[in-house]
XYZ file of C-alpha atoms in Angstrom:
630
model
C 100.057 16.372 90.865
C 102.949 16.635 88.575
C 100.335 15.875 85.658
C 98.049 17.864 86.823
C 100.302 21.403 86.839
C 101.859 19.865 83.502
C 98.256 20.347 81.765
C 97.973 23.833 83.430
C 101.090 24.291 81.553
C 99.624 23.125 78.548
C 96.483 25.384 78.936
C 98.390 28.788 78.943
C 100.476 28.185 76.355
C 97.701 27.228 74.358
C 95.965 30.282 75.671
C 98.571 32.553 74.166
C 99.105 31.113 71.358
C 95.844 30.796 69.660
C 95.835 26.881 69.909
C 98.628 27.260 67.494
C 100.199 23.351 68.978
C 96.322 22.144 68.680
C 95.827 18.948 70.815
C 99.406 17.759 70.150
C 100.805 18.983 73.851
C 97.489 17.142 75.579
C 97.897 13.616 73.402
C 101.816 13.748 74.922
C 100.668 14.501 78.605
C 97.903 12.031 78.340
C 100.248 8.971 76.848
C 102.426 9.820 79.789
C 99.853 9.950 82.002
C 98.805 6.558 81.116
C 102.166 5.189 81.699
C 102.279 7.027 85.297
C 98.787 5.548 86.348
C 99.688 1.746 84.806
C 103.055 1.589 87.004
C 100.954 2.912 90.014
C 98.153 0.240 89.481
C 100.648 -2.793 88.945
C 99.942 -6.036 90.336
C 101.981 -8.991 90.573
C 102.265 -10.738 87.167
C 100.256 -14.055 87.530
C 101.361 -16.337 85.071
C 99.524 -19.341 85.687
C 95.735 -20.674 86.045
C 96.609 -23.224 87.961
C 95.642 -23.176 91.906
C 98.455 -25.557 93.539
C 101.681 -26.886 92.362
C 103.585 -30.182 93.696
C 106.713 -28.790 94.688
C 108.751 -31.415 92.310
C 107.884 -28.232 89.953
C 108.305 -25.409 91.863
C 111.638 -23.471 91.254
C 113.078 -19.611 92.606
C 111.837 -18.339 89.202
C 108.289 -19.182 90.361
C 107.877 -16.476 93.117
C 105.254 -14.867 91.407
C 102.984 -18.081 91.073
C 103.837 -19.492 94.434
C 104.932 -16.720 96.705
C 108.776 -16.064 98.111
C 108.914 -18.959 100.476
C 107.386 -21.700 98.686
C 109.544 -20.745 95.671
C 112.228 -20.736 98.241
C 111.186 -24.337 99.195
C 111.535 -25.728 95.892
C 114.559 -24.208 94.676
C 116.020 -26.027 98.058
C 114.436 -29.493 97.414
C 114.985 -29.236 92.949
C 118.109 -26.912 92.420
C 120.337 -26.453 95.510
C 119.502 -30.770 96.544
C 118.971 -30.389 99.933
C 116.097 -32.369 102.098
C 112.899 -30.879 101.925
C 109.621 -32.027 103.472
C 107.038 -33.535 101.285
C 104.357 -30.955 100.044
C 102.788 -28.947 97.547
C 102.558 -25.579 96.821
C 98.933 -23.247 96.827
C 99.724 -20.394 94.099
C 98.876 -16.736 94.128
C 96.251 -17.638 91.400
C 93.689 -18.888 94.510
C 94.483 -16.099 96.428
C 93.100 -14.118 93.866
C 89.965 -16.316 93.009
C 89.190 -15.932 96.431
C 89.384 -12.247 96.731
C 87.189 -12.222 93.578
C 84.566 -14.102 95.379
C 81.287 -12.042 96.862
C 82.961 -8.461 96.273
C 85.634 -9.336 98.724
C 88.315 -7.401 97.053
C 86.753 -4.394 97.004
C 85.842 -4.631 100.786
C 89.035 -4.722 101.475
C 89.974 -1.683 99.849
C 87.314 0.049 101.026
C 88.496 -0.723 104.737
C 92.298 -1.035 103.477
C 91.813 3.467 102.928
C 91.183 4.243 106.829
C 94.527 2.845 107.803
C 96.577 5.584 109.211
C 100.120 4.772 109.494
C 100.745 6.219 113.212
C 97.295 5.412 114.381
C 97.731 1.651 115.864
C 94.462 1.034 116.915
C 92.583 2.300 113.387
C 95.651 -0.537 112.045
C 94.110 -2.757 114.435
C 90.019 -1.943 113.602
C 90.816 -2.072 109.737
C 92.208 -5.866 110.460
C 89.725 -7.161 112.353
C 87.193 -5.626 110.303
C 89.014 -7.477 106.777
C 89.176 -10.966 109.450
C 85.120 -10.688 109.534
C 84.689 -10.190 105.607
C 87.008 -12.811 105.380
C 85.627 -15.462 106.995
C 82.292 -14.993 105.831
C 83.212 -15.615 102.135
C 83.092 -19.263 101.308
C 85.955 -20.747 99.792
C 85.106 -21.080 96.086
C 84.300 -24.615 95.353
C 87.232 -25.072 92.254
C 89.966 -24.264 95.057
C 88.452 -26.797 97.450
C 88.748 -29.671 94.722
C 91.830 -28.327 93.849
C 93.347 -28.221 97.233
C 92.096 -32.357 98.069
C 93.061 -33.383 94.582
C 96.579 -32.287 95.094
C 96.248 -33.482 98.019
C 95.521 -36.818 97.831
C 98.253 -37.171 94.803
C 100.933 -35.618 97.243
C 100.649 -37.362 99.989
C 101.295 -41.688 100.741
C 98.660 -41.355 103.499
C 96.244 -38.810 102.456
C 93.639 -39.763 105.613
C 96.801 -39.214 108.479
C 98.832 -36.930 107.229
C 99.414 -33.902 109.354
C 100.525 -30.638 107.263
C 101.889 -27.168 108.074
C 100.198 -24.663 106.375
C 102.777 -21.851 105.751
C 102.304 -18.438 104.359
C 104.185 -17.883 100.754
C 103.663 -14.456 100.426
C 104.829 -12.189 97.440
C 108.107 -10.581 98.428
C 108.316 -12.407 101.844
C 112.025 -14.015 102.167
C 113.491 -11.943 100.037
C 114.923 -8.259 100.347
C 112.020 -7.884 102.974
C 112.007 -10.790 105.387
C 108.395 -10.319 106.832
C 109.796 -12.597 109.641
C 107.167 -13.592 111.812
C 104.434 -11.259 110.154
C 102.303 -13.970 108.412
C 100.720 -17.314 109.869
C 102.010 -20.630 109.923
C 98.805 -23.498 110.204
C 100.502 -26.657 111.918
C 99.069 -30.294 112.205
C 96.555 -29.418 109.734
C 94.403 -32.333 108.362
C 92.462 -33.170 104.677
C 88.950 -32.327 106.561
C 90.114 -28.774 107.702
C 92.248 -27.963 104.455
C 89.633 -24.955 104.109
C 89.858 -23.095 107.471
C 93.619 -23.296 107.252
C 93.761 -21.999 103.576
C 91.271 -18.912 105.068
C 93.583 -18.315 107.909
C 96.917 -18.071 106.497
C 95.122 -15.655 103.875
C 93.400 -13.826 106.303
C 97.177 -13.009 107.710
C 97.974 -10.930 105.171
C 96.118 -8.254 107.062
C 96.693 -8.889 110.865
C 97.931 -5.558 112.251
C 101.558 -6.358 112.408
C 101.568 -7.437 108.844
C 99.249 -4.281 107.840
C 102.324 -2.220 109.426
C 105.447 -4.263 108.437
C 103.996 -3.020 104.672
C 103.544 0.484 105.929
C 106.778 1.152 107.209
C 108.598 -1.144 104.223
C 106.932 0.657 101.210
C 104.756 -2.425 99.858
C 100.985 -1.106 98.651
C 98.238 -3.721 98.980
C 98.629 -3.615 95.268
C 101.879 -5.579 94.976
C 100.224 -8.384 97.405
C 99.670 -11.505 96.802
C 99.505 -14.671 99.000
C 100.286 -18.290 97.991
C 101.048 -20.904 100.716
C 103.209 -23.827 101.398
C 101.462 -27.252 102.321
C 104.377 -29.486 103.832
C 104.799 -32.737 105.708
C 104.970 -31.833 109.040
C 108.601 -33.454 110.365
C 107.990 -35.121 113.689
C 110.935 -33.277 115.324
C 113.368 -34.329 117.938
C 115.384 -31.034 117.300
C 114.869 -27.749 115.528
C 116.217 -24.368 115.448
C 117.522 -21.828 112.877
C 121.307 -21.737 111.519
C 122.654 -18.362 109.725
C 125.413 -18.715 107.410
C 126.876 -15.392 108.846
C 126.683 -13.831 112.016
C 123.804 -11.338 112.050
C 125.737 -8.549 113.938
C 129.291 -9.315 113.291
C 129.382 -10.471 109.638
C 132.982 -9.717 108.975
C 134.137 -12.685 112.013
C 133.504 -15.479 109.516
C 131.112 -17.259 112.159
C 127.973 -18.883 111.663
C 125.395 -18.935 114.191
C 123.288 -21.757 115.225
C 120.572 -22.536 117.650
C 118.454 -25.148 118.450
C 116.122 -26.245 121.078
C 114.121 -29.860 121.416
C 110.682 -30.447 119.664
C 109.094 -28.031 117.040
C 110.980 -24.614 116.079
C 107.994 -21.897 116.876
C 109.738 -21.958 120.456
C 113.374 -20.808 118.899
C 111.944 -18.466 116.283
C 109.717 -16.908 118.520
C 111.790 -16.553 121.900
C 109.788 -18.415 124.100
C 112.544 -20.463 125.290
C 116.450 -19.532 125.440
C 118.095 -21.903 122.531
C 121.502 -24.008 122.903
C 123.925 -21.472 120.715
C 126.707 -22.297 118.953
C 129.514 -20.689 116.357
C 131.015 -22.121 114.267
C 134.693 -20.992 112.017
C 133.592 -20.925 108.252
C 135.869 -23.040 105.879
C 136.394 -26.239 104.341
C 136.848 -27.874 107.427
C 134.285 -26.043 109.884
C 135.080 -25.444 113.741
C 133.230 -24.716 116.503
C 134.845 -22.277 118.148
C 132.189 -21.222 120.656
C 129.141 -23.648 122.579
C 126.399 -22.606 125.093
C 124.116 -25.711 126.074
C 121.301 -23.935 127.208
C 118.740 -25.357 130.364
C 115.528 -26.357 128.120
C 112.558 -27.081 130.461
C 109.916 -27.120 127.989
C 108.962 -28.423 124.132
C 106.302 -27.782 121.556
C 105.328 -30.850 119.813
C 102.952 -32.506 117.531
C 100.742 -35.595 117.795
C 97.369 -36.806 116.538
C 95.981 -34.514 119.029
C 97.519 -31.325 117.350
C 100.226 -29.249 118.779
C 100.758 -28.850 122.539
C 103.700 -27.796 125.030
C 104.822 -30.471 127.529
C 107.410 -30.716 129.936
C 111.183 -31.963 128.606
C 112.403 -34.714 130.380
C 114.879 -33.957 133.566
C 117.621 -35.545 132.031
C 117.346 -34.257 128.577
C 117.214 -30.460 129.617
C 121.033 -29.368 130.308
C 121.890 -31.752 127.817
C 122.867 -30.537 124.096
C 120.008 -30.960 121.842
C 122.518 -31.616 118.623
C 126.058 -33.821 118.687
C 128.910 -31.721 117.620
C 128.886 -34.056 114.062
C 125.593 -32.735 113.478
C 126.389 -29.192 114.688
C 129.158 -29.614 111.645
C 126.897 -30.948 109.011
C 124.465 -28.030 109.915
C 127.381 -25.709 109.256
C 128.064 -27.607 105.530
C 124.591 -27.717 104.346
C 124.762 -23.330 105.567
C 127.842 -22.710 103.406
C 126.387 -24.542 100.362
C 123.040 -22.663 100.895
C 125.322 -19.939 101.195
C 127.075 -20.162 97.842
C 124.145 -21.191 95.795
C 122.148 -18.429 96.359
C 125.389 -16.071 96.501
C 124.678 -14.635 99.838
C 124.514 -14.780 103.908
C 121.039 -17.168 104.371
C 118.793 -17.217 107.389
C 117.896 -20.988 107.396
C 114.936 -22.977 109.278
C 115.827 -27.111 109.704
C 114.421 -29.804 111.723
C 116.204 -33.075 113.098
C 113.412 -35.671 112.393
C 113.252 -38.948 114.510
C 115.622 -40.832 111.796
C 118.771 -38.115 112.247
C 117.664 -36.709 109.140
C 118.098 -32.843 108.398
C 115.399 -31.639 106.868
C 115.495 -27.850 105.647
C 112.074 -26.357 106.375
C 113.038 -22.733 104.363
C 116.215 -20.581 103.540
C 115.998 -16.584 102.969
C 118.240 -14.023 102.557
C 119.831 -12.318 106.035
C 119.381 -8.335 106.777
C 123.073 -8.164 107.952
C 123.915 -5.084 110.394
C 126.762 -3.542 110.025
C 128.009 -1.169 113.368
C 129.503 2.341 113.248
C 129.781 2.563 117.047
C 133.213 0.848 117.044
C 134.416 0.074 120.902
C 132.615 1.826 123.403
C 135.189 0.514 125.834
C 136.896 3.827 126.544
C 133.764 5.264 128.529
C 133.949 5.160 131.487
C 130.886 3.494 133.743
C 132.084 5.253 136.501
C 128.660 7.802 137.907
C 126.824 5.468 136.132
C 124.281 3.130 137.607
C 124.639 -0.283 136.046
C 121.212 -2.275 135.917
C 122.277 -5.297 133.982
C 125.939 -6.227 132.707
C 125.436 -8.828 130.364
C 122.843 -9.790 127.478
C 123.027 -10.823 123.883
C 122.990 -8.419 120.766
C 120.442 -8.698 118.598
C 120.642 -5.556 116.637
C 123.167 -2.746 117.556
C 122.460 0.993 118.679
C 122.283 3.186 121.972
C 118.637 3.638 123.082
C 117.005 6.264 125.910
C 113.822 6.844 126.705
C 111.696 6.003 129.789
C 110.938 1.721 130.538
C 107.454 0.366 128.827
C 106.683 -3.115 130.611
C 104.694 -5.219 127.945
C 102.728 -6.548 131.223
C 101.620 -2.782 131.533
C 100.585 -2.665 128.211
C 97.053 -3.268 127.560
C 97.487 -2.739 123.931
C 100.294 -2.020 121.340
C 98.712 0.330 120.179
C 99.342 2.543 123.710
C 102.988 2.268 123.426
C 104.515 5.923 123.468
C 106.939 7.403 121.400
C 110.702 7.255 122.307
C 109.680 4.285 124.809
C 112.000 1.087 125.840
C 109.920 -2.013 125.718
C 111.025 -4.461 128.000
C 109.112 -8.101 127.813
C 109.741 -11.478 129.011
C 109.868 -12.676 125.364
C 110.811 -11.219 121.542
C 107.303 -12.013 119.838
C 106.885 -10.930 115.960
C 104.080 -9.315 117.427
C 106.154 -5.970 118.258
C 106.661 -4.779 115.410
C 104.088 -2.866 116.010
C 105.621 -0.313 117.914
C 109.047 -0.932 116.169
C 108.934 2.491 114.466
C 108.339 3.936 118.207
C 110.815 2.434 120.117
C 114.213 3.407 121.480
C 115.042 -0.136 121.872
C 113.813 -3.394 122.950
C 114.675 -5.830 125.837
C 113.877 -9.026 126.654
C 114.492 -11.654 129.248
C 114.485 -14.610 126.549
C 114.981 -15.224 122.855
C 117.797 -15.342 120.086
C 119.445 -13.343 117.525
C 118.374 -16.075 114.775
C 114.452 -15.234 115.943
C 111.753 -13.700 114.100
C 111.851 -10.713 116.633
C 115.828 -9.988 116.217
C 115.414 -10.226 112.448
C 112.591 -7.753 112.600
C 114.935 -5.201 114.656
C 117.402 -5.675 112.139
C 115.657 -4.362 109.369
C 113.758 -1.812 111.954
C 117.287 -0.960 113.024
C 116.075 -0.889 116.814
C 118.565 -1.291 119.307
C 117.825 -5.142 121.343
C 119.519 -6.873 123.844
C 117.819 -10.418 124.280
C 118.322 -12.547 127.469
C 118.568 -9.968 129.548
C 118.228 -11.795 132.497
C 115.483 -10.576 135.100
C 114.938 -7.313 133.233
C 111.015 -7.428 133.937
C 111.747 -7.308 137.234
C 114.662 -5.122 138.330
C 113.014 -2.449 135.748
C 110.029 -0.215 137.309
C 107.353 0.875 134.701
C 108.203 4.434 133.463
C 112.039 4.923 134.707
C 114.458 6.118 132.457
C 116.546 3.276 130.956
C 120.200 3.708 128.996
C 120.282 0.754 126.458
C 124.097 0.199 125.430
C 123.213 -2.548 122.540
C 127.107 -2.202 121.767
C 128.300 -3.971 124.800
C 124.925 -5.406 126.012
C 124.126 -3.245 129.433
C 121.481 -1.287 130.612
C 121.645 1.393 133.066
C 119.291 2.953 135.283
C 118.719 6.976 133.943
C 120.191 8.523 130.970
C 124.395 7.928 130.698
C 125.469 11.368 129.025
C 128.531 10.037 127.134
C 126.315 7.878 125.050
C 123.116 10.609 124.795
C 124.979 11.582 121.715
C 125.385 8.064 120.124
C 121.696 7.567 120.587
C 119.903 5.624 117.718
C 117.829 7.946 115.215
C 114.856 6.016 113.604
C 115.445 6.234 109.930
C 112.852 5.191 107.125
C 114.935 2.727 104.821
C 113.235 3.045 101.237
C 116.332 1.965 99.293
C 115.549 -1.781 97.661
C 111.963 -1.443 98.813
C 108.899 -1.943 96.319
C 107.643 1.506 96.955
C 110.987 2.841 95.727
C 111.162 0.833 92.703
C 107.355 2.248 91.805
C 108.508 5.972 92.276
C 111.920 4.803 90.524
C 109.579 4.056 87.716
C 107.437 6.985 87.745
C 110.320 9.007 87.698
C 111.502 7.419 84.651
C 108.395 8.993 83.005
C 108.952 12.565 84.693
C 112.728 13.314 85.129
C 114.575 12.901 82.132
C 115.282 15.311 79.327
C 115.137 14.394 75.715
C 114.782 17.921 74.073
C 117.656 19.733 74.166
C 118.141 21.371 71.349
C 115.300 24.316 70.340
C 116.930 24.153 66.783
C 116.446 20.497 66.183
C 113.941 19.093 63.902
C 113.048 16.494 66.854
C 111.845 19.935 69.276
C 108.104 19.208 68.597
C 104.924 17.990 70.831
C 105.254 14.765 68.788
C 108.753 14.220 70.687
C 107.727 14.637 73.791
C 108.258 11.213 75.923
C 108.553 13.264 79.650
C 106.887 15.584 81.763
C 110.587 17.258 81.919
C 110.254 17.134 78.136
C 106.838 19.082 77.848
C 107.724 21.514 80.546
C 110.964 22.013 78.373
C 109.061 22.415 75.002
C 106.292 25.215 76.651
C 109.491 26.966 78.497
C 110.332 27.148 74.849
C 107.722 28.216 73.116
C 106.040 30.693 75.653
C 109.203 32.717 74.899
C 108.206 32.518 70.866
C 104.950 33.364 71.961
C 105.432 36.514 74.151
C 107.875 37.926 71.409
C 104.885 37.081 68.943
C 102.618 39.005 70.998
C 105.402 42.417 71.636
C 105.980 42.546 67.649
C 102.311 42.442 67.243
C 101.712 45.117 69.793
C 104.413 47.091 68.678
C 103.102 47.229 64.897
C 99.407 48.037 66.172
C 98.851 51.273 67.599
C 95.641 51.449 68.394
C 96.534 48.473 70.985
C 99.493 49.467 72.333
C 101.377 52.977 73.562
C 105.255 53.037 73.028
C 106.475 54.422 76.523
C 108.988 57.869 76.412
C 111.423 57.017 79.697
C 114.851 57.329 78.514
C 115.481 53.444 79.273
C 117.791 51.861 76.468
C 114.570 49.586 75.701
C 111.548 49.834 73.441
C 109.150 49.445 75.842
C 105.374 48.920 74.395
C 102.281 49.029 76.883
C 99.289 47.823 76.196
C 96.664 49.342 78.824
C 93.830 46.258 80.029
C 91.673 49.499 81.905
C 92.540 52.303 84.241
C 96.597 51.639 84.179
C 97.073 55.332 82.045
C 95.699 58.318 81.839
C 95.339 61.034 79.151
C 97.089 59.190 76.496
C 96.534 60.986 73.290
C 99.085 59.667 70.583
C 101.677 56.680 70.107
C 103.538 57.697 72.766
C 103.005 58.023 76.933
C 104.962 59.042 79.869
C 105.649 58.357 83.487
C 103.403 61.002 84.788
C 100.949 59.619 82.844
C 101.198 56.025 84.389
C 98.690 55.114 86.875
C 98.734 51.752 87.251
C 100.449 51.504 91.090
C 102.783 48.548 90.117
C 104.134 49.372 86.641
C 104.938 52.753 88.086
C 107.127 51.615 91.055
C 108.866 49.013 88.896
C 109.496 52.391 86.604
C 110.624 54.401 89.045
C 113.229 52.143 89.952
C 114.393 51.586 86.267
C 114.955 54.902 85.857
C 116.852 56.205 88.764
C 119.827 57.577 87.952
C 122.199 56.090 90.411
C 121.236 52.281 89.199
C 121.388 53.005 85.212
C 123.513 55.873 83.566
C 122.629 56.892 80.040
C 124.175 55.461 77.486
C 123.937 54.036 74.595
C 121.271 51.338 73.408
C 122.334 47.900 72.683
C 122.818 46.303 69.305
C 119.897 44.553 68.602
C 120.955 41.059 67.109
């Protein structure tokens, strides 16, 4: 658009001036209009023509060949020397071979231009219909023997091996978590390397994915999916430790969880997690410890992954010692300091005591304004629940949404409370909607509490019973400050109600228009007088703009003197005003003009002679004498 007026711009100055500037003017808008339309249609740089890496050679300068998390990965295992599964990396190269294949790409963005950001369910019809052009593309044959090649060279048992299969997508784990948004393949084997390299791609447009981008300013442009293939760790314990505390990052704590068997349970809330906190420094303390009551596992054998029953004894018990609780707390401080800020960090306890460190990203930190809420008074106010953990802070109101009501997502109203039994990825869907979130189970290290974080929803998690003592509809006062719902809306806190805000700052989208602006903002000709004020220097939009401002001055005066020497084109009007005013009549704006010179009666054009008759009332200009002219 700004082009676009520029070149009318162009046009009437070239109109009036007799093409005097020639094409000069149009060259300058069109080299900036190629700059403009190359920053919009960036894609990631691809460096490489390779289509997997081992990770021995995968570094944090890689992201663009092997996606955030698997650069992530190898920066853990090569540069910071921490334990890493075995693996190898798939890079963004066979992401894009495989959107080359059968037209595929341009399906997608063909379907990719009905999304509508608040329409859910289109969100929802555009991904499935991308899942079903998806899976009927065959995987090119030169990934295939790529992907069992490196295979076979990564791994001691090639035929046995179980892998995860774990999304590595461009910009995930870095200023944008994406927490939760992609899929993660487990206990995947050589025969169905395929389907799980078609699946993890195929996440890149699941709904919640589709609308993490929308509301975090990332264009299907600047995507790009490589994937992590790593030894799955037969787990006794996993969990996620962050080297700061999420919501209080000025108490010098970190935060760990854990729970027995395979992680998905902890990151994904299905199961409350034994918590602890631990005092930074060189010699770490735990200074707080909840053992939580663990009835059930995820875990995988040759049969794939399944849930099963933990044992009776095992389930009040701690599922870490307190020297491993330490050395958790060690390997998050040096994670810490080598990447030079707060990390969110996934680790498994394998069935030799080892620690294995599964990823590491950067932590969306909150920071509260609401300060202590402890001088209002509860009194009036009907309590519902006293006690639940903060994931993200904020005051929320707005009438209950029980996910068990909820057919679809896509239903959920505006200004709504969801309340669910668990904190699934899978609502970030109606993140931009909500007033706040509740749930019965999950943890502040999840994938759901990082995803309010960056949403900045008010949550409370472990909310105990909330499905219940809630009824579908009723309005619900969310205090995420102290961790308490109440029944109706408390009016001391109506005013400390969360606003939604759209955070663009440090997103991709604002680093595009950041860029664009570059080649529309600035001014470079400032001086009329300067030899440098030609088309030639023109390097802006501002610039041109500044240079026809310019010149359609020159050009008016050009066309007065001329006027004002001719005659026969123009009449010199008789008003008494202390200016030499020259018309020149286009049809039917005088009358009875017979010589050089006409009058006001003789003006009947409707607009010239009100502007007239207001120049030459007496009360706005005396007579006096006419300027020097200069």
């Amino acid at each position: 658009r700004s082009v676009f007026h520029t070149m009318r711009m162009v046009t009437a100055l070239n109109a009036i001036s007799d093409h005097r500037y020639g094409t000069l003017l149009d060259d300058a808008v069109g080299y900036i209009n190629a700059r403009i339309s190359s920053i919009l249609e960036s894609k990631p740089h691809i460096e490489t023509q390779a289509l997997t890496f081992p990770l021995s050679e995968v570094t944090g300068d890689l992201v663009d060949v092997v996606g955030g998390k698997c650069a992530n990965l190898g920066e853990l295992r090569n540069n910071a020397q921490v334990l890493t599964p075995e693996g190898f990396a798939i890079t963004t190269t066979a992401y894009a071979r495989f959107l080359d294949a059968d037209g595929l790409r341009e399906e997608i963005m063909k379907l990719l231009r009905d999304v509508r950001p608040n329409e859910p369910d289109k969100i929802v019809a555009v991904s499935a219909g991308i899942a079903r052009a998806i899976s009927a593309v065959r995987v090119p044959e030169a990934i295939t023997q790529a992907l069992l090649t490196t295979w076979d060279s990564t791994f001691a048992n090639p035929e046995t091996v179980r892998v995860a299969v774990r999304s590595s997508a461009i910009s995930e784990d870095g200023v944008l978590s994406f927490s939760g948004q992609y899929r993660t393949v487990l206990g995947v084997q050589r025969s169905n390397i395929e389907d799980a390299f078609r699946d993890v791609l195929a996440s890149l447009f699941s709904p919640r994915a589709i609308t993490y981008r929308i509301h975090h300013g990332v264009p299907f442009e600047q995507c790009a999916m490589g994937m992590a293939c790593i030894e799955m760790v037969d787990s006794v314990a996993s969990g996620i430790i962050f080297s700061r505390h999420p919501v209080d990052p000025l108490s010098d704590e970190i935060v760990l969880n854990s729970i027995w068997g395979l992680g998905a349970y902890a990151v994904d809330g299905i199961i409350e997690p034994d918590t602890w906190h631990i005092k930074r420094g060189a010699s770490p303390r735990i200074t707080f410890e909840h053992v939580a009551d663990k009835k059930i596992r995820l875990v995988s054998d040759i049969h794939g992954k399944h849930e099963e029953a933990v044992p009776e004894a095992q389930r009040s018990q701690p599922s870490l010692t307190q020297e491993q609780v330490l050395t958790l707390a060690h390997i998050a401080m040096k994670l810490d300091a080598h990447y030079h800020r707060p990390q969110d960090i996934e680790w498994a306890l394998d069935q030799r005591g080892q620690i294995v460190i599964l990823q590491s990203r950067p932590m969306h930190l909150v920071s509260s304004y609401y300060g202590s809420l402890e001088y209002i008074a509860d009194e009036g106010a009907d309590l519902l629940i006293d006690k639940s953990d903060i994931a993200c802070t904020g005051i929320g109101i707005g009438p209950a949404v029980l996910a068990s009501e909820l057919t679809d997502l896509a239903d959920f109203p505006q200004d709504g409370i969801l309340v669910a039994p668990h904190s699934l990825p899978n609502y970030v869907l109606v993140m931009n909607r909500a007033q706040a979130v509740v749930t019965e189970a999950g943890s502040i290290t999840g994938h759901m509490a990082s995803l309010a974080r960056e949403f900045n929803v008010p949550t409370l998690l472990n909310a105990k019973d909330a499905t219940s003592l809630v009824k579908n509809g009723e309005i619900l006062t969310v205090d995420a400050v102290r961790g308490r719902i109440y029944r109706g809306e408390v009016a001391e806190l109506l005013e400390l109600r969360s606003q939604h805000t759209t955070q663009i700052a440090d997103t991709p989208v604002h680093a595009t228009l950041r860029q664009v602006a570059d080649q529309i903002i600035p001014l470079h000709l400032l001086d009329p007088k300067s030899e440098l004020f030609r088309p030639e220097s023109c390097t802006t939009l501002h610039d041109v703009m500044r240079f026809i401002h310019e010149k359609c001055y020159t050009e008016m005066f050009r066309i007065s003197d001329r006027a004002s020497d001719a005659g026969a084109v123009s009449t010199q009007l008789k008003a008494g005003l202390p200016i030499n005013l020259h018309i020149i009549d286009l049809g039917g704006g005088l009358k009875d003009v017979d010589g050089p010179y006409v009058y006001l009666d003789q003006i009947t054009s409707v607009p010239l002679a009100a502007m007239l008759a207001g120049m030459t009332r007496p009360d706005v200009h005396e007579r006096g004498p006419r300027p020097v002219h200069m």
